[in-house]
Short mmCIF file of C-alpha atoms in Angstrom, two decimals:
data_model
loop_
_atom_site.label_atom_id
_atom_site.label_comp_id
_atom_site.label_asym_id
_atom_site.label_seq_id
_atom_site.Cartn_x
_atom_site.Cartn_y
_atom_site.Cartn_z
CA MET A 1 0.00 0.00 0.00
CA SER A 2 2.84 2.38 0.95
CA GLU A 3 4.57 1.58 -2.35
CA GLN A 4 1.36 2.46 -4.21
CA ARG A 5 1.17 5.83 -2.40
CA SER A 6 4.80 6.61 -3.23
CA HIS A 7 4.11 6.24 -6.97
CA THR A 8 0.93 8.30 -7.03
CA PRO A 9 2.57 11.73 -6.57
CA SER A 10 5.20 10.97 -9.24
CA LYS A 11 2.49 10.01 -11.73
CA ALA A 12 0.57 13.16 -10.96
CA LYS A 13 3.70 15.27 -11.38
CA LYS A 14 4.42 13.62 -14.74
CA ALA A 15 0.88 14.34 -15.92
CA ASP A 16 1.28 17.97 -14.85
CA LYS A 17 4.56 18.23 -16.74
CA ASP A 18 3.01 16.66 -19.84
CA ARG A 19 0.16 19.14 -19.81
CA ALA A 20 2.61 22.00 -19.39
CA ALA A 21 4.79 20.74 -22.24
CA PRO A 22 2.92 22.48 -25.10
CA HIS A 23 3.45 25.86 -23.44
CA ALA A 24 7.13 25.10 -22.89
CA ILE A 25 7.62 23.91 -26.49
CA LEU A 26 5.74 26.95 -27.76
CA ASN A 27 8.05 29.21 -25.79
CA ILE A 28 11.09 27.45 -27.28
CA LEU A 29 9.75 27.84 -30.80
CA ASP A 30 8.93 31.51 -30.16
CA THR A 31 12.54 32.22 -29.19
CA GLY A 32 13.63 31.21 -32.68
CA HIS A 33 15.54 28.18 -31.43
CA ARG A 34 15.21 25.38 -33.98
CA PRO A 35 15.97 21.79 -32.90
CA ASP A 36 17.10 19.37 -35.60
CA ALA A 37 14.54 17.38 -37.60
CA ARG A 38 14.79 14.28 -35.42
CA ALA A 39 14.15 16.32 -32.27
CA ARG A 40 11.27 18.18 -33.93
CA ARG A 41 9.72 14.87 -34.97
CA SER A 42 9.92 13.59 -31.39
CA LEU A 43 8.39 16.83 -30.09
CA ALA A 44 5.60 16.66 -32.67
CA GLU A 45 4.77 13.07 -31.71
CA PHE A 46 4.89 13.94 -28.01
CA VAL A 47 2.51 16.90 -28.26
CA ALA A 48 0.19 14.98 -30.61
CA GLN A 49 -0.07 12.13 -28.11
CA ILE A 50 -0.79 14.53 -25.23
CA TYR A 51 -3.41 16.33 -27.31
CA ALA A 52 -5.04 13.06 -28.38
CA GLN A 53 -5.61 12.08 -24.74
CA ASN A 54 -8.06 15.00 -24.54
CA GLY A 55 -7.19 15.85 -20.93
CA LEU A 56 -5.91 19.39 -21.46
CA SER A 57 -7.45 22.55 -20.08
CA ALA A 58 -8.62 25.18 -22.54
CA PRO A 59 -5.36 27.21 -22.42
CA GLU A 60 -3.26 24.03 -22.61
CA ARG A 61 -5.33 22.80 -25.53
CA GLU A 62 -4.93 26.11 -27.33
CA ALA A 63 -1.17 25.99 -26.86
CA ALA A 64 -1.04 22.39 -28.08
CA ILE A 65 -3.02 23.24 -31.23
CA ASP A 66 -0.67 26.14 -31.91
CA VAL A 67 2.33 23.81 -31.62
CA LEU A 68 0.70 21.19 -33.85
CA HIS A 69 -0.07 23.77 -36.53
CA ARG A 70 3.54 24.88 -36.52
CA PHE A 71 4.74 21.33 -36.94
CA ALA A 72 2.17 20.84 -39.73
CA HIS A 73 4.05 23.59 -41.60
CA ASP A 74 7.47 22.12 -40.81
CA THR A 75 9.89 21.93 -43.72
CA SER A 76 10.83 18.36 -42.80
CA LEU A 77 8.65 15.71 -44.43
CA SER A 78 9.43 13.23 -41.65
CA VAL A 79 8.07 15.66 -39.04
CA ARG A 80 4.80 16.23 -40.91
CA ARG A 81 4.43 12.54 -41.67
CA ALA A 82 4.94 11.57 -38.01
CA LEU A 83 2.43 14.21 -36.98
CA ALA A 84 -0.20 12.92 -39.41
CA HIS A 85 0.20 9.32 -38.24
CA CYS A 86 -0.18 10.38 -34.59
CA LEU A 87 -3.28 12.50 -35.24
CA ALA A 88 -5.10 10.42 -37.88
CA ASN A 89 -7.34 8.57 -35.42
CA THR A 90 -7.83 11.47 -33.00
CA PRO A 91 -11.55 12.22 -32.68
CA VAL A 92 -10.79 15.75 -31.38
CA LEU A 93 -8.57 16.71 -34.32
CA PRO A 94 -9.36 20.32 -35.34
CA ALA A 95 -10.83 20.57 -38.83
CA SER A 96 -8.32 23.24 -39.89
CA LEU A 97 -5.40 20.99 -38.95
CA ALA A 98 -7.00 17.98 -40.66
CA ARG A 99 -7.46 19.99 -43.86
CA LYS A 100 -3.86 21.25 -43.75
CA LEU A 101 -2.46 17.72 -43.43
CA ALA A 102 -4.90 16.33 -46.01
CA GLN A 103 -3.67 18.88 -48.55
CA ASP A 104 -0.03 17.93 -47.93
CA VAL A 105 1.95 15.49 -50.06
CA THR A 106 0.45 12.01 -50.31
CA SER A 107 2.64 10.29 -47.71
CA VAL A 108 1.51 12.86 -45.13
CA ALA A 109 -2.11 13.05 -46.27
CA GLU A 110 -2.92 9.33 -46.56
CA PRO A 111 -3.51 8.46 -42.87
CA ILE A 112 -5.60 11.60 -42.46
CA LEU A 113 -7.67 10.91 -45.58
CA ILE A 114 -8.31 7.33 -44.49
CA ASN A 115 -9.20 7.97 -40.85
CA ALA A 116 -9.76 11.60 -39.86
CA LEU A 117 -13.36 12.23 -38.86
CA ALA A 118 -12.86 16.00 -38.97
CA LEU A 119 -12.90 16.05 -42.78
CA THR A 120 -16.29 16.95 -44.24
CA ASP A 121 -17.79 15.71 -47.50
CA GLU A 122 -16.85 19.07 -49.02
CA ASP A 123 -13.23 18.60 -47.93
CA LEU A 124 -13.09 15.09 -49.38
CA ILE A 125 -14.76 16.04 -52.65
CA ALA A 126 -12.37 18.96 -53.12
CA ILE A 127 -9.43 16.57 -52.77
CA ILE A 128 -11.02 14.03 -55.13
CA MET A 129 -11.30 16.78 -57.75
CA GLN A 130 -7.52 17.29 -57.58
CA HIS A 131 -7.23 13.90 -59.35
CA ASP A 132 -4.40 12.59 -57.22
CA ASP A 133 -4.79 8.81 -57.60
CA ARG A 134 -3.21 7.92 -54.26
CA LYS A 135 -5.29 10.45 -52.37
CA GLN A 136 -8.45 9.21 -54.06
CA MET A 137 -7.48 5.66 -53.12
CA ALA A 138 -7.00 6.72 -49.49
CA ILE A 139 -10.46 8.30 -49.42
CA ALA A 140 -11.93 5.15 -50.96
CA LYS A 141 -10.60 3.20 -47.96
CA ARG A 142 -12.39 5.31 -45.32
CA PRO A 143 -14.56 3.24 -42.96
CA ALA A 144 -17.66 5.13 -44.09
CA LEU A 145 -18.45 7.11 -47.23
CA THR A 146 -21.62 9.05 -47.96
CA GLN A 147 -23.38 8.67 -51.30
CA ALA A 148 -22.05 12.09 -52.34
CA VAL A 149 -18.41 11.08 -51.80
CA THR A 150 -18.96 7.64 -53.34
CA HIS A 151 -20.50 9.32 -56.38
CA MET A 152 -17.46 11.55 -56.87
CA LEU A 153 -15.01 8.66 -56.49
CA ILE A 154 -16.87 6.58 -59.07
CA SER A 155 -17.26 9.55 -61.42
CA GLN A 156 -13.68 10.83 -61.15
CA GLY A 157 -11.54 7.91 -59.96
CA THR A 158 -9.32 5.58 -61.90
CA LYS A 159 -10.27 1.91 -62.29
CA PRO A 160 -8.41 0.80 -59.11
CA VAL A 161 -10.07 3.63 -57.15
CA VAL A 162 -13.53 2.67 -58.41
CA GLU A 163 -12.85 -0.98 -57.63
CA GLN A 164 -11.74 -0.12 -54.08
CA THR A 165 -14.79 2.10 -53.58
CA LEU A 166 -17.16 -0.67 -54.67
CA GLN A 167 -15.38 -3.17 -52.41
CA ASN A 168 -15.79 -0.82 -49.43
CA LYS A 169 -18.79 -2.11 -47.47
CA GLY A 170 -19.00 1.24 -45.67
CA ALA A 171 -19.48 3.16 -48.92
CA ALA A 172 -23.11 4.17 -49.44
CA LEU A 173 -23.86 3.36 -53.08
CA HIS A 174 -26.72 4.66 -55.20
CA PRO A 175 -27.81 2.20 -57.93
CA ASP A 176 -27.10 4.86 -60.57
CA ASP A 177 -23.47 4.94 -59.47
CA ALA A 178 -23.19 1.16 -59.81
CA GLN A 179 -24.36 1.57 -63.40
CA ARG A 180 -21.98 4.50 -63.85
CA ALA A 181 -19.05 2.35 -62.71
CA ALA A 182 -20.01 -0.33 -65.25
CA ASP A 183 -20.38 2.28 -67.99
CA ARG A 184 -16.88 3.61 -67.29
CA PHE A 185 -15.16 0.28 -66.76
CA GLY A 186 -17.35 -2.28 -68.49
CA GLN A 187 -14.27 -4.24 -69.57
CA SER A 188 -13.09 -4.75 -65.98
CA ALA A 189 -14.11 -8.08 -64.46
CA LYS A 190 -12.93 -6.82 -61.06
CA VAL A 191 -15.20 -3.78 -61.14
CA LEU A 192 -18.18 -5.86 -62.27
CA SER A 193 -17.44 -8.51 -59.64
CA ALA A 194 -17.36 -5.82 -56.95
CA ILE A 195 -20.80 -4.68 -58.14
CA ALA A 196 -22.06 -8.27 -58.00
CA LYS A 197 -20.91 -8.61 -54.39
CA ARG A 198 -22.65 -5.47 -53.14
CA HIS A 199 -25.30 -6.36 -50.57
CA ASP A 200 -27.03 -3.00 -50.90
CA LEU A 201 -27.97 -3.50 -54.56
CA PRO A 202 -30.92 -5.57 -55.76
CA ALA A 203 -29.53 -8.83 -57.16
CA ASN A 204 -31.46 -8.39 -60.40
CA LEU A 205 -29.91 -4.96 -60.92
CA ALA A 206 -26.37 -6.30 -60.46
CA ILE A 207 -27.11 -9.13 -62.90
CA ASP A 208 -28.59 -6.72 -65.42
CA ILE A 209 -25.52 -4.47 -65.20
CA ILE A 210 -23.15 -7.38 -65.78
CA LEU A 211 -25.15 -8.88 -68.64
CA HIS A 212 -25.09 -5.60 -70.56
CA ALA A 213 -21.49 -4.64 -69.75
CA SER A 214 -19.10 -4.43 -72.67
CA ILE A 215 -16.88 -7.24 -71.36
CA GLY A 216 -19.39 -9.94 -72.35
CA LEU A 217 -20.64 -12.77 -70.14
CA GLU A 218 -18.14 -15.39 -71.32
CA THR A 219 -15.09 -13.21 -70.65
CA PHE A 220 -16.48 -12.06 -67.31
CA ILE A 221 -16.96 -15.61 -66.05
CA LYS A 222 -13.55 -16.66 -67.36
CA LYS A 223 -11.85 -13.86 -65.45
CA GLN A 224 -13.98 -13.65 -62.31
CA ILE A 225 -15.50 -16.75 -60.77
CA ASP A 226 -15.32 -16.03 -57.03
CA LEU A 227 -19.02 -15.17 -56.86
CA PRO A 228 -21.72 -16.94 -54.84
CA PRO A 229 -23.13 -19.95 -56.75
CA PRO A 230 -26.73 -18.65 -56.58
CA PHE A 231 -25.60 -15.40 -58.23
CA LEU A 232 -23.82 -17.28 -61.02
CA GLU A 233 -26.85 -19.50 -61.49
CA ASN A 234 -29.18 -16.51 -61.78
CA LEU A 235 -26.71 -14.80 -64.10
CA VAL A 236 -26.75 -17.71 -66.55
CA MET A 237 -30.53 -18.08 -66.40
CA ARG A 238 -31.05 -14.36 -66.96
CA ALA A 239 -28.72 -14.48 -69.95
CA ARG A 240 -30.88 -17.26 -71.40
CA ASP A 241 -34.09 -15.32 -70.69
CA GLU A 242 -32.73 -12.11 -72.21
CA ALA A 243 -31.71 -14.00 -75.34
CA VAL A 244 -35.20 -15.46 -75.72
CA LEU A 245 -36.69 -11.97 -75.40
CA GLY A 246 -34.26 -10.63 -77.98
CA ARG A 247 -32.54 -8.24 -75.57
CA LEU A 248 -29.23 -10.08 -75.79
CA ASP A 249 -27.60 -12.16 -78.47
CA ALA A 250 -28.18 -15.86 -77.90
CA LEU A 251 -25.22 -17.64 -76.37
CA PRO A 252 -23.60 -19.90 -78.99
CA GLU A 253 -23.21 -23.54 -77.97
CA LYS A 254 -19.45 -23.15 -77.63
CA THR A 255 -19.84 -20.09 -75.41
CA LEU A 256 -22.42 -21.80 -73.22
CA LEU A 257 -20.12 -24.80 -72.81
CA THR A 258 -17.18 -22.55 -71.92
CA ILE A 259 -19.22 -20.71 -69.30
CA LEU A 260 -20.55 -23.90 -67.70
CA ARG A 261 -17.10 -25.53 -67.70
CA ARG A 262 -15.65 -22.53 -65.92
CA ILE A 263 -18.44 -22.56 -63.36
CA ASN A 264 -18.09 -26.31 -62.90
CA SER A 265 -14.31 -26.03 -62.40
CA LYS A 266 -15.06 -24.19 -59.16
CA GLY A 267 -17.75 -26.64 -58.11
CA HIS A 268 -20.52 -24.14 -58.80
CA LEU A 269 -22.50 -25.99 -61.51
CA ARG A 270 -25.24 -27.03 -59.14
CA ASP A 271 -28.16 -29.40 -59.56
CA SER A 272 -30.51 -26.48 -58.97
CA LEU A 273 -29.35 -24.79 -62.19
CA VAL A 274 -29.97 -27.99 -64.16
CA LEU A 275 -33.40 -28.37 -62.55
CA ARG A 276 -34.35 -24.86 -63.62
CA ALA A 277 -33.25 -25.65 -67.17
CA VAL A 278 -35.43 -28.79 -67.18
CA ILE A 279 -38.49 -27.09 -65.72
CA LEU A 280 -38.20 -24.16 -68.14
CA GLY A 281 -37.60 -26.38 -71.15
CA ASP A 282 -34.15 -24.93 -71.83
CA ARG A 283 -32.85 -27.89 -73.81
CA ASP A 284 -29.55 -26.25 -74.80
CA LEU A 285 -28.66 -25.49 -71.19
CA LEU A 286 -29.59 -29.01 -70.04
CA GLU A 287 -27.50 -30.61 -72.79
CA ALA A 288 -24.51 -28.38 -72.09
CA ALA A 289 -24.72 -29.01 -68.34
CA CYS A 290 -24.83 -32.77 -68.91
CA ALA A 291 -21.85 -32.59 -71.26
CA VAL A 292 -19.84 -30.61 -68.73
CA ARG A 293 -20.74 -32.76 -65.74
CA ALA A 294 -20.03 -35.99 -67.67
CA GLU A 295 -16.87 -34.50 -69.21
CA ILE A 296 -17.86 -35.39 -72.76
CA GLY A 297 -18.71 -33.45 -75.90
CA LEU A 298 -22.08 -31.94 -76.70
CA VAL A 299 -22.96 -34.41 -79.46
CA PRO A 300 -22.26 -37.49 -77.29
CA ALA A 301 -24.30 -35.89 -74.50
CA ARG A 302 -27.28 -35.51 -76.83
CA LEU A 303 -26.98 -39.10 -77.96
CA GLN A 304 -26.96 -40.30 -74.35
CA LEU A 305 -29.95 -38.14 -73.44
CA TYR A 306 -32.23 -38.91 -76.36
CA HIS A 307 -31.15 -42.04 -78.24
CA ARG A 308 -29.84 -44.72 -75.87
CA GLY A 309 -32.94 -45.95 -74.04
CA PRO A 310 -34.02 -45.68 -70.38
CA HIS A 311 -31.30 -47.87 -68.88
CA ALA A 312 -28.50 -46.05 -70.72
CA LEU A 313 -30.08 -42.72 -69.77
CA ASN A 314 -30.05 -43.59 -66.07
CA LYS A 315 -26.44 -44.71 -66.34
CA PHE A 316 -25.52 -41.47 -68.12
CA LEU A 317 -27.25 -39.30 -65.50
CA ASP A 318 -25.35 -41.19 -62.80
CA GLN A 319 -22.17 -40.35 -64.69
CA CYS A 320 -23.20 -36.69 -64.54
CA GLY A 321 -23.34 -36.94 -60.76
CA PHE A 322 -26.88 -35.64 -60.44
CA SER A 323 -28.99 -36.34 -57.38
CA ALA A 324 -31.52 -39.18 -57.61
CA MET A 325 -34.42 -36.72 -57.53
CA LEU A 326 -33.00 -34.65 -60.38
CA GLU A 327 -32.38 -37.79 -62.43
CA GLN A 328 -36.06 -38.70 -62.06
CA VAL A 329 -37.17 -35.25 -63.23
CA ILE A 330 -34.83 -35.30 -66.24
CA ALA A 331 -36.11 -38.75 -67.20
CA LEU A 332 -39.67 -37.40 -67.10
CA ALA A 333 -38.72 -34.47 -69.34
CA VAL A 334 -36.62 -36.30 -71.94
CA PRO A 335 -39.50 -37.66 -74.10
CA THR A 336 -40.91 -34.18 -74.69
CA LEU A 337 -37.47 -32.63 -75.17
CA ARG A 338 -36.62 -35.36 -77.69
CA GLN A 339 -39.66 -34.42 -79.75
CA SER A 340 -38.58 -30.77 -79.86
CA MET A 341 -35.07 -31.80 -80.88
CA GLU A 342 -36.51 -33.82 -83.75
CA GLY A 343 -38.28 -30.76 -85.12
CA ALA A 344 -41.55 -30.48 -83.22
CA PRO A 345 -41.96 -26.89 -81.95
CA LEU A 346 -41.74 -26.55 -78.18
CA ASP A 347 -44.59 -24.58 -76.65
CA THR A 348 -42.87 -23.45 -73.46
CA GLN A 349 -46.02 -22.95 -71.40
CA GLN A 350 -47.52 -26.25 -72.52
CA TYR A 351 -44.21 -28.01 -71.85
CA GLN A 352 -43.99 -26.59 -68.31
CA ASP A 353 -47.56 -27.65 -67.57
CA VAL A 354 -46.73 -31.18 -68.77
CA ILE A 355 -43.57 -31.42 -66.67
CA ILE A 356 -45.24 -30.18 -63.49
CA SER A 357 -48.09 -32.61 -64.11
CA ARG A 358 -45.62 -35.48 -64.54
CA ILE A 359 -43.75 -34.54 -61.36
CA VAL A 360 -46.99 -34.49 -59.39
CA GLY A 361 -48.15 -37.74 -60.99
CA ASN A 362 -44.87 -39.53 -60.24
CA PHE A 363 -44.02 -37.97 -56.90
CA ARG A 364 -43.88 -41.35 -55.12
CA THR A 365 -41.02 -42.52 -57.36
CA ILE A 366 -39.11 -39.24 -57.06
CA ALA A 367 -38.99 -38.99 -53.26
CA PRO A 368 -41.06 -39.99 -50.22
CA GLY A 369 -43.78 -37.66 -49.05
CA SER A 370 -46.60 -35.62 -50.54
CA PRO A 371 -46.35 -33.83 -53.91
CA GLU A 372 -45.83 -30.56 -52.05
CA THR A 373 -42.94 -32.11 -50.09
CA VAL A 374 -41.35 -33.46 -53.27
CA ILE A 375 -41.54 -30.08 -55.00
CA ALA A 376 -40.10 -28.39 -51.90
CA GLN A 377 -37.24 -30.90 -51.88
CA LEU A 378 -36.58 -30.30 -55.56
CA LEU A 379 -36.35 -26.58 -54.92
CA ARG A 380 -33.69 -27.31 -52.29
CA LEU A 381 -31.56 -29.67 -54.35
CA PRO A 382 -28.11 -30.20 -52.84
CA ASP A 383 -25.09 -28.52 -54.42
#
């Protein structure tokens, strides 16, 4: 206990000396005495740390701010850089000092631009408009960005800056700016992937942006495959739908195969995508998926699907690695799909009615339970 008492006065005295330090340093600077750069850097760090603790009285605080401003104008880069690093995360950083450091050379400004809360949207936008790539990148890394700042970064930034902005979960993003990013950098798979991964955009909007980007779906999937499987699945299905409606060019067989092979190489060619193709009567997608899963060509896949008989079909679907339930549904669809392949026109609505009717009529062979249970299970096919 006595030892604890003996330390208390010394700690109090040290705190008093620390608080008095800004005045003392200010007096030294006022005399015209100029320590060397290393000493000035140490003094700048010392005063910044005292100031950041926010325990100064009003006069002490005023003196500290005066000292910090002087060091912010120091001719030594190392002094200003050390000062910026010490003050970057200080919640009580004066706005005038934050602006001064943010307008400095990049190595000084970066920690302030990334972290300083004192900078307003107007401050940040003014710096963005200076078109300094590294400063824009620093702003793009801030923990939170308003829509106004995000808009300026996407409108004015380089491709890496736009990519970083889109990857920033704290950046508030208006849908128009997602489209603007794609318009500016529609050949960048990284930019488009960052749009796809945004949780604050409707999934359909992100898919629409990617489908109509200048890069093209095949190139996008070749370059960027680290997307959630459901997103990739919806992307492929939307591409098929858009082609049917005439809004996009139809995917050539070779392109469709390339896309599905790339998706499958990452384990993302799921049974659920194949099921959707079967239910919708998308024969091309079903054939391509079977070819990819069985690791054979498209022509052999068609022969196995339509011309080898029920036993060979079941064996082929096993080779594809489909679930038992999906195999049953494909087997129910094949007779009608074969007719369309042989030249009979496929009425999509009539086909879908037939398939649903067959699933309901054969639910006991597909899986145990009621028809509703079977359909629910089909909708939750395993990956």
